[in-house]
Short mmCIF file of C-alpha atoms and ligand atoms in Angstrom, two decimals:
data_model
loop_
_atom_site.label_atom_id
_atom_site.label_comp_id
_atom_site.label_asym_id
_atom_site.label_seq_id
_atom_site.Cartn_x
_atom_site.Cartn_y
_atom_site.Cartn_z
CA UNK A 9 -18.69 -47.39 -21.87
CA UNK A 10 -21.76 -48.29 -19.82
CA UNK A 11 -22.37 -46.41 -16.52
CA UNK A 12 -21.42 -49.35 -14.34
CA UNK A 13 -17.95 -49.83 -15.94
CA UNK A 14 -15.20 -47.97 -13.99
CA UNK A 15 -12.84 -45.78 -16.00
CA UNK A 16 -9.70 -47.93 -16.64
CA UNK A 17 -7.41 -44.89 -16.26
CA UNK A 18 -8.92 -44.10 -12.87
CA UNK A 19 -8.50 -47.72 -11.81
CA UNK A 20 -4.83 -47.62 -12.83
CA UNK A 21 -4.28 -44.41 -10.85
CA UNK A 22 -5.95 -45.97 -7.80
CA UNK A 23 -3.85 -49.14 -8.15
CA UNK A 24 -0.63 -47.13 -8.34
CA UNK A 25 -1.65 -45.05 -5.33
CA UNK A 26 -2.54 -48.09 -3.29
CA UNK A 27 0.81 -49.60 -4.23
CA UNK A 28 2.40 -46.40 -2.91
CA UNK A 29 3.89 -45.63 -6.33
CA UNK A 30 2.45 -42.11 -6.46
CA UNK A 31 4.48 -39.57 -4.62
CA UNK A 32 1.48 -37.87 -3.02
CA UNK A 33 3.66 -35.43 -1.19
CA UNK A 34 2.22 -33.94 1.98
CA UNK A 35 2.53 -30.15 1.76
CA UNK A 36 4.55 -29.07 4.86
CA UNK A 37 2.88 -27.25 7.75
CA UNK A 38 4.86 -25.24 10.34
CA UNK A 39 2.49 -25.97 13.25
CA UNK A 40 2.62 -22.30 14.33
CA UNK A 41 -1.05 -21.47 13.72
CA UNK A 42 -2.14 -24.69 15.42
CA UNK A 43 0.07 -23.78 18.41
CA UNK A 44 -1.32 -20.25 18.55
CA UNK A 45 -4.93 -21.45 18.51
CA UNK A 46 -4.20 -24.03 21.23
CA UNK A 47 -2.64 -21.43 23.55
CA UNK A 48 -5.44 -18.94 22.77
CA UNK A 49 -8.06 -21.57 23.65
CA UNK A 50 -6.27 -22.23 26.95
CA UNK A 51 -5.29 -18.65 27.84
CA UNK A 52 -6.66 -17.05 31.00
CA UNK A 53 -4.40 -13.97 31.29
CA UNK A 54 -4.66 -12.66 27.71
CA UNK A 55 -7.79 -12.60 25.53
CA UNK A 56 -8.98 -11.27 22.18
CA UNK A 57 -11.77 -8.71 21.97
CA UNK A 58 -13.75 -9.79 18.90
CA UNK A 59 -15.63 -6.50 18.38
CA UNK A 60 -12.41 -4.45 18.41
CA UNK A 61 -10.70 -7.03 16.17
CA UNK A 62 -13.51 -6.75 13.61
CA UNK A 63 -13.29 -2.94 13.75
CA UNK A 64 -9.48 -3.05 13.50
CA UNK A 65 -9.70 -5.28 10.42
CA UNK A 66 -11.76 -2.63 8.62
CA UNK A 67 -9.38 0.17 9.67
CA UNK A 68 -6.25 -1.81 8.75
CA UNK A 69 -7.67 -2.79 5.35
CA UNK A 70 -8.61 0.78 4.49
CA UNK A 71 -5.24 2.18 5.60
CA UNK A 72 -3.34 -0.54 3.73
CA UNK A 73 -5.31 0.36 0.60
CA UNK A 74 -4.65 4.09 1.08
CA UNK A 75 -0.92 3.48 1.60
CA UNK A 76 -0.91 0.96 -1.26
CA UNK A 77 0.80 -1.43 1.16
CA UNK A 78 2.50 -4.27 -0.71
CA UNK A 79 5.71 -6.27 -0.93
CA UNK A 80 7.20 -3.23 -2.70
CA UNK A 81 7.05 -1.34 0.60
CA UNK A 82 9.86 -3.52 1.95
CA UNK A 83 12.53 -2.24 -0.42
CA UNK A 84 11.35 1.37 0.01
CA UNK A 85 12.85 1.47 3.50
CA UNK A 86 16.08 3.50 3.20
CA UNK A 87 18.33 0.92 4.91
CA UNK A 88 16.98 -2.28 3.34
CA UNK A 89 19.22 -3.75 0.59
CA UNK A 90 18.01 -3.02 -2.96
CA UNK A 91 19.97 -5.47 -5.17
CA UNK A 92 17.86 -8.48 -6.14
CA UNK A 93 20.72 -10.97 -5.93
CA UNK A 94 22.47 -13.52 -3.71
CA UNK A 95 24.26 -10.81 -1.68
CA UNK A 96 20.83 -9.57 -0.56
CA UNK A 97 19.80 -13.11 0.43
CA UNK A 98 22.97 -13.26 2.56
CA UNK A 99 22.14 -9.83 4.02
CA UNK A 100 18.59 -10.86 4.97
CA UNK A 101 19.78 -14.16 6.46
CA UNK A 102 22.37 -12.34 8.61
CA UNK A 103 19.80 -9.71 9.61
CA UNK A 104 17.13 -12.19 10.69
CA UNK A 105 19.67 -14.39 12.48
CA UNK A 106 20.24 -11.39 14.78
CA UNK A 107 16.81 -9.74 14.61
CA UNK A 108 15.97 -9.79 18.33
CA UNK A 109 15.83 -7.93 21.62
CA UNK A 110 16.81 -4.31 20.94
CA UNK A 111 14.70 -2.81 23.71
CA UNK A 112 16.32 -0.78 26.47
CA UNK A 113 15.26 0.59 29.86
CA UNK A 114 17.28 3.76 29.29
CA UNK A 115 15.81 7.02 27.92
CA UNK A 116 16.08 7.53 24.14
CA UNK A 117 19.19 9.74 24.37
CA UNK A 118 21.04 7.06 26.40
CA UNK A 119 19.79 3.77 24.86
CA UNK A 120 21.90 1.70 22.44
CA UNK A 121 21.93 3.54 19.10
CA UNK A 122 23.92 3.41 15.85
CA UNK A 123 25.07 6.45 13.92
CA UNK A 124 25.01 5.78 10.18
CA UNK A 125 24.50 7.94 7.06
CA UNK A 126 24.18 11.04 9.27
CA UNK A 127 21.27 9.60 11.23
CA UNK A 128 20.88 7.86 14.60
CA UNK A 129 19.14 4.48 14.39
CA UNK A 130 17.61 2.51 17.26
CA UNK A 131 15.76 -0.81 17.58
CA UNK A 132 15.51 -3.02 14.51
CA UNK A 133 16.97 -0.26 12.33
CA UNK A 134 20.12 -0.16 14.46
CA UNK A 135 20.70 -3.77 13.41
CA UNK A 136 20.21 -3.02 9.71
CA UNK A 137 22.41 0.09 9.95
CA UNK A 138 25.19 -1.89 11.70
CA UNK A 139 25.24 -4.53 8.96
CA UNK A 140 25.30 -1.88 6.21
CA UNK A 141 28.08 0.00 8.04
CA UNK A 142 30.16 -3.19 8.45
CA UNK A 143 29.88 -3.92 4.72
CA UNK A 144 30.91 -0.32 3.95
CA UNK A 145 34.01 -1.01 6.10
CA UNK A 146 34.72 -4.25 4.13
CA UNK A 147 33.91 -6.45 7.13
CA UNK A 148 32.36 -9.62 5.55
CA UNK A 149 29.59 -9.74 8.19
CA UNK A 150 27.15 -11.49 5.81
CA UNK A 151 29.55 -14.37 4.98
CA UNK A 152 29.02 -17.65 6.82
CA UNK A 153 32.75 -18.42 6.33
CA UNK A 154 33.54 -15.30 8.34
CA UNK A 155 31.14 -16.33 11.11
CA UNK A 156 33.10 -19.57 11.55
CA UNK A 157 36.48 -17.89 11.90
CA UNK A 158 37.44 -17.65 15.58
CA UNK A 159 40.43 -15.51 14.59
CA UNK A 160 38.49 -12.93 12.58
CA UNK A 161 34.88 -13.04 13.82
CA UNK A 162 35.72 -12.35 17.45
CA UNK A 163 33.63 -10.76 20.21
CA UNK A 164 35.76 -7.64 19.83
CA UNK A 165 35.05 -7.55 16.09
CA UNK A 166 31.32 -7.89 16.74
CA UNK A 167 31.52 -5.19 19.38
CA UNK A 168 33.02 -2.95 16.69
CA UNK A 169 30.33 -3.89 14.16
CA UNK A 170 27.58 -3.00 16.66
CA UNK A 171 29.40 -0.05 18.23
CA UNK A 172 26.97 2.39 19.79
CA UNK A 173 26.97 6.19 19.70
CA UNK A 174 25.84 6.10 23.35
CA UNK A 175 27.30 4.38 26.43
CA UNK A 176 24.92 1.44 26.14
CA UNK A 177 26.05 -1.46 23.95
CA UNK A 178 23.72 -3.72 21.98
CA UNK A 179 21.88 -6.20 24.23
CA UNK A 180 22.92 -9.90 24.17
CA UNK A 181 26.16 -9.35 22.20
CA UNK A 182 27.61 -12.73 23.26
CA UNK A 183 24.38 -14.49 22.27
CA UNK A 184 24.54 -12.83 18.86
CA UNK A 185 28.07 -14.12 18.30
CA UNK A 186 26.92 -17.62 19.34
CA UNK A 187 24.11 -17.43 16.74
CA UNK A 188 26.58 -16.49 14.00
CA UNK A 189 29.04 -19.19 15.05
CA UNK A 190 26.35 -21.91 15.07
CA UNK A 191 24.87 -20.78 11.76
CA UNK A 192 28.33 -20.69 10.17
CA UNK A 193 28.93 -24.29 11.26
CA UNK A 194 25.58 -25.52 9.88
CA UNK A 195 25.99 -23.62 6.60
CA UNK A 196 29.43 -25.25 6.16
CA UNK A 197 28.29 -28.78 7.13
CA UNK A 198 24.95 -28.88 5.27
CA UNK A 199 24.75 -26.17 2.60
CA UNK A 200 28.30 -25.62 1.27
CA UNK A 201 28.19 -22.12 2.81
CA UNK A 202 25.53 -21.10 0.29
CA UNK A 203 22.25 -19.51 1.40
CA UNK A 204 20.73 -20.20 -2.00
CA UNK A 205 21.39 -23.94 -1.46
CA UNK A 206 19.39 -23.57 1.74
CA UNK A 207 16.49 -21.90 -0.11
CA UNK A 208 16.66 -24.56 -2.84
CA UNK A 209 16.32 -27.29 -0.17
CA UNK A 210 12.77 -26.02 0.53
CA UNK A 211 11.74 -26.61 -3.12
CA UNK A 212 9.52 -23.51 -3.27
CA UNK A 213 7.68 -24.07 0.02
CA UNK A 214 7.71 -21.25 2.60
CA UNK A 215 6.52 -23.60 5.35
CA UNK A 216 9.18 -26.08 4.24
CA UNK A 217 11.91 -23.46 4.57
CA UNK A 218 10.67 -22.45 8.04
CA UNK A 219 10.76 -26.11 9.09
CA UNK A 220 14.27 -26.59 7.65
CA UNK A 221 15.52 -23.54 9.57
CA UNK A 222 13.95 -24.84 12.81
CA UNK A 223 15.33 -28.35 12.20
CA UNK A 224 18.92 -27.40 11.28
CA UNK A 225 19.56 -24.24 13.36
CA UNK A 226 18.96 -24.33 17.14
CA UNK A 227 18.95 -20.51 17.19
CA UNK A 228 15.85 -20.48 14.94
CA UNK A 229 14.05 -23.19 16.97
CA UNK A 230 11.66 -20.80 18.74
CA UNK A 231 9.41 -23.39 20.44
CA UNK A 232 8.49 -23.70 24.10
CA UNK A 233 6.60 -25.84 26.61
CA UNK A 234 3.15 -24.55 27.54
CA UNK A 235 0.76 -25.63 30.24
CA UNK A 236 1.99 -29.22 30.41
CA UNK A 237 1.13 -29.86 26.74
CA UNK A 238 3.15 -32.82 25.41
CA UNK A 239 4.17 -31.07 22.15
CA UNK A 240 6.00 -27.72 22.49
CA UNK A 241 4.18 -24.67 21.09
CA UNK A 242 5.94 -23.31 18.01
CA UNK A 243 6.33 -19.59 17.24
CA UNK A 244 9.40 -19.78 14.95
CA UNK A 245 9.32 -16.00 14.75
CA UNK A 246 12.78 -15.32 13.20
CA UNK A 247 12.51 -18.27 10.83
CA UNK A 248 9.17 -16.93 9.61
CA UNK A 249 10.26 -13.29 9.31
CA UNK A 250 13.36 -14.48 7.41
CA UNK A 251 11.18 -16.22 4.82
CA UNK A 252 8.81 -13.22 4.76
CA UNK A 253 11.66 -10.72 4.27
CA UNK A 254 13.02 -12.75 1.34
CA UNK A 255 9.52 -13.02 -0.18
CA UNK A 256 8.86 -9.28 0.26
CA UNK A 257 12.30 -8.12 -0.87
CA UNK A 258 12.17 -10.22 -4.07
CA UNK A 259 8.44 -9.46 -4.47
CA UNK A 260 7.49 -13.10 -4.73
CA UNK A 261 9.92 -13.80 -7.61
CA UNK A 262 13.28 -15.53 -7.98
CA UNK A 263 14.62 -16.40 -4.52
CA UNK A 264 11.36 -14.98 -3.11
CA UNK A 265 9.03 -17.31 -4.98
CA UNK A 266 6.99 -19.50 -2.56
CA UNK A 267 3.76 -21.28 -3.56
CA UNK A 268 2.48 -21.37 0.04
CA UNK A 269 3.63 -17.98 1.38
CA UNK A 270 0.17 -17.45 2.94
CA UNK A 271 1.01 -20.17 5.47
CA UNK A 272 3.40 -17.75 7.21
CA UNK A 273 1.79 -16.20 10.30
CA UNK A 274 2.32 -12.90 12.12
CA UNK A 275 5.78 -12.73 13.74
CA UNK A 276 5.42 -12.97 17.52
CA UNK A 277 7.67 -10.08 18.59
CA UNK A 278 7.22 -7.34 21.24
CA UNK A 279 5.81 -4.59 19.00
CA UNK A 280 2.70 -6.09 17.41
CA UNK A 281 1.19 -7.22 20.76
CA UNK A 282 1.69 -3.60 21.90
CA UNK A 283 -0.29 -2.11 19.03
CA UNK A 284 -2.97 -4.83 19.15
CA UNK A 285 -3.52 -3.96 22.82
CA UNK A 286 -3.51 -0.24 22.02
CA UNK A 287 -6.20 -0.90 19.36
CA UNK A 288 -8.29 -2.81 21.92
CA UNK A 289 -7.92 -6.16 20.12
CA UNK A 290 -5.74 -7.82 22.73
CA UNK A 291 -7.02 -7.78 26.32
CA UNK A 292 -4.59 -8.19 29.24
CA UNK A 293 -5.73 -9.33 32.70
CA UNK A 294 -5.30 -6.62 35.39
CA UNK A 295 -2.12 -8.31 36.65
CA UNK A 296 -0.55 -8.63 33.18
CA UNK A 297 -1.64 -5.08 32.34
CA UNK A 298 -0.03 -3.70 35.50
CA UNK A 299 3.20 -5.70 34.92
CA UNK A 300 3.48 -4.40 31.33
CA UNK A 301 2.72 -0.80 32.33
CA UNK A 302 5.31 -0.98 35.12
CA UNK A 303 7.83 -2.22 32.52
CA UNK A 304 8.57 -5.23 34.77
CA UNK A 305 10.29 -8.24 33.23
CA UNK A 306 8.13 -11.12 32.00
CA UNK A 307 10.38 -14.22 31.97
CA UNK A 308 11.16 -15.93 28.67
CA UNK A 309 9.13 -19.15 28.41
CA UNK A 310 6.60 -18.07 31.05
CA UNK A 311 2.89 -18.76 30.56
CA UNK A 312 2.14 -15.04 30.32
CA UNK A 313 4.71 -14.64 27.55
CA UNK A 314 3.32 -17.64 25.65
CA UNK A 315 -0.18 -16.16 25.89
CA UNK A 316 0.96 -12.69 24.73
CA UNK A 317 2.77 -14.15 21.69
CA UNK A 318 0.16 -16.76 20.73
CA UNK A 319 -2.89 -14.51 21.14
CA UNK A 320 -1.16 -11.93 18.93
CA UNK A 321 -0.64 -14.52 16.20
CA UNK A 322 -4.25 -15.69 16.51
CA UNK A 323 -5.58 -12.12 16.56
CA UNK A 324 -3.78 -11.27 13.31
CA UNK A 325 -5.17 -14.50 11.81
CA UNK A 326 -8.71 -13.35 12.75
CA UNK A 327 -7.99 -9.91 11.26
CA UNK A 328 -6.78 -11.60 8.06
CA UNK A 329 -9.93 -13.76 7.84
CA UNK A 330 -12.19 -10.74 8.51
CA UNK A 331 -10.51 -8.65 5.80
CA UNK A 332 -10.87 -11.50 3.28
CA UNK A 333 -14.51 -12.05 4.34
CA UNK A 334 -15.32 -8.37 3.68
CA UNK A 335 -13.05 -7.97 0.63
CA UNK A 336 -12.57 -11.39 -1.04
CA UNK A 337 -10.50 -9.91 -3.90
CA UNK A 338 -7.92 -8.18 -1.65
CA UNK A 339 -4.39 -9.55 -1.88
CA UNK A 340 -3.63 -9.69 1.83
CA UNK A 341 -1.85 -12.17 4.12
CA UNK A 342 -0.60 -12.25 7.71
CA UNK A 343 2.82 -10.98 6.58
CA UNK A 344 1.55 -7.74 5.05
CA UNK A 345 -0.80 -7.13 7.98
CA UNK A 346 2.10 -7.74 10.36
CA UNK A 347 4.52 -5.47 8.47
CA UNK A 348 1.80 -2.79 8.41
CA UNK A 349 1.16 -3.09 12.17
CA UNK A 350 4.87 -2.98 13.03
CA UNK A 351 5.41 0.13 10.89
CA UNK A 352 2.24 1.73 12.32
CA UNK A 353 3.50 1.08 15.87
CA UNK A 354 6.85 2.68 15.03
CA UNK A 355 5.02 5.69 13.50
CA UNK A 356 2.95 6.11 16.69
CA UNK A 357 6.11 5.86 18.79
CA UNK A 358 7.88 8.47 16.62
CA UNK A 359 4.87 10.79 17.01
CA UNK A 360 4.90 10.22 20.81
CA UNK A 361 1.33 8.91 20.61
CA UNK A 362 0.05 7.42 23.85
CA UNK A 363 0.28 3.59 23.81
CA UNK A 364 0.75 0.88 26.40
CA UNK A 365 4.46 -0.03 26.71
CA UNK A 366 5.66 -3.18 24.92
CA UNK A 367 6.20 -6.18 27.19
CA UNK A 368 9.72 -6.79 28.47
CA UNK A 369 11.10 -10.28 27.82
CA UNK A 370 14.82 -10.66 27.10
CA UNK A 371 15.60 -13.56 24.74
CA UNK A 372 17.13 -14.42 21.39
CA UNK A 373 13.72 -15.42 19.99
CA UNK A 374 12.39 -11.94 19.14
N1 56B B 37 6.23 -8.59 13.98
C1 56B B 37 7.24 -7.88 13.47
N2 56B B 37 8.34 -7.70 14.21
C2 56B B 37 9.33 -6.97 13.66
C3 56B B 37 9.27 -6.40 12.39
C4 56B B 37 10.49 -5.72 12.19
C5 56B B 37 10.92 -4.91 11.01
N3 56B B 37 10.41 -5.42 9.77
C6 56B B 37 10.53 -4.48 8.68
C7 56B B 37 10.38 -5.18 7.40
C8 56B B 37 9.23 -4.92 6.83
C9 56B B 37 8.42 -4.06 7.65
O1 56B B 37 7.85 -3.05 6.86
C10 56B B 37 9.37 -3.50 8.69
O2 56B B 37 9.81 -2.24 8.27
C11 56B B 37 11.25 -5.90 13.34
N4 56B B 37 10.52 -6.65 14.18
C12 56B B 37 10.80 -7.06 15.54
O3 56B B 37 10.42 -5.99 16.39
C13 56B B 37 11.36 -5.87 17.47
C14 56B B 37 12.15 -4.62 17.24
O4 56B B 37 11.31 -3.53 17.58
P1 56B B 37 12.05 -2.10 17.79
O5 56B B 37 13.08 -2.34 18.89
O6 56B B 37 10.96 -1.15 18.18
O7 56B B 37 12.68 -1.77 16.43
C15 56B B 37 12.26 -7.09 17.37
O8 56B B 37 11.64 -8.18 18.03
C16 56B B 37 12.25 -7.33 15.87
O9 56B B 37 12.57 -8.68 15.54
C17 56B B 37 8.09 -6.62 11.62
O10 56B B 37 7.94 -6.17 10.45
N5 56B B 37 7.11 -7.37 12.22
#
């Protein structure tokens, strides 16, 4: 074929494409990273210190290597479910439906806590312990059928499931019941009460599953107005950590197999901003700093809160890029960095190491 004759196969492909016959599917995007960068670019009360972020990236990488931090770490936690089957998918879905707002203003011996397997659990682990304890007591807390039953899944039943070994009950109990009720309804109407049908609907895309959760479940739709921007900014924290927990638990196989898992960002909670500030990566304006140190409430949906959450996501993205720039062969993503930072923060708290307090926002989003 002479140089100036086009390849007939290529021409055919082009013709089909132009006729729209090719299903050139757009890979889904969650819009979270774009939101985080937008808020970061427009933030005036929270900033990122680039020198500290670069230094933190080196420290995080080396500690993750030393601790051999990987998806396997997830199942090593004593309370996390071990079986690699559908019951564990149901467990993780239930857990991340309710994975929010455990913080308390009371001292440790008076704050909401759960006694389970001869230990006292607080924070996130109080949630996991409560679900394990309910299953031990044959309460079907991970069944979406149960969540729909107004006779069985009552506020009293949930109060029993989350019963505390102190005088303080779990925060936002009514909101947690509402999340279960709504999710039970959606699972019945759209997914035949099967969580694996829900995962299948994403066809192997992590971003696709996050978008499906945000589309179908109002209680996962963690997006908010910011600064008059037409489009809401999206954090989708519990939708993202749900996908990440499934990926980590199943170690990227079976139900945990996602071709685009690296599109998941850091989960904008109240612990990772705290450690990023403690490491000097996140800078708070004097007014924000004072408010956080005084443990004063920062309203849900406020500009300060948006800036705290978004700059944390963007900071972890910069840490991820820096680690990959210095160590191109490292298997690292925002999820593993995030898991590492959360666990590091909890270690520092357990060792009573001096850190800035976490910010206080009460909501169902994180
Ligand atoms: N960004 C981020 N946020 C996380 C976690 C986890 C637990 N993930 C486990 C799974 C794998 C990891 O290795 C962890 O062991 C909980 N949270 C959030 O923190 C808050 C609870 O804080 P506290 O009350 O102090 O326990 C609450 O908003 C909760 O949603 C995480 O990993 N990343």
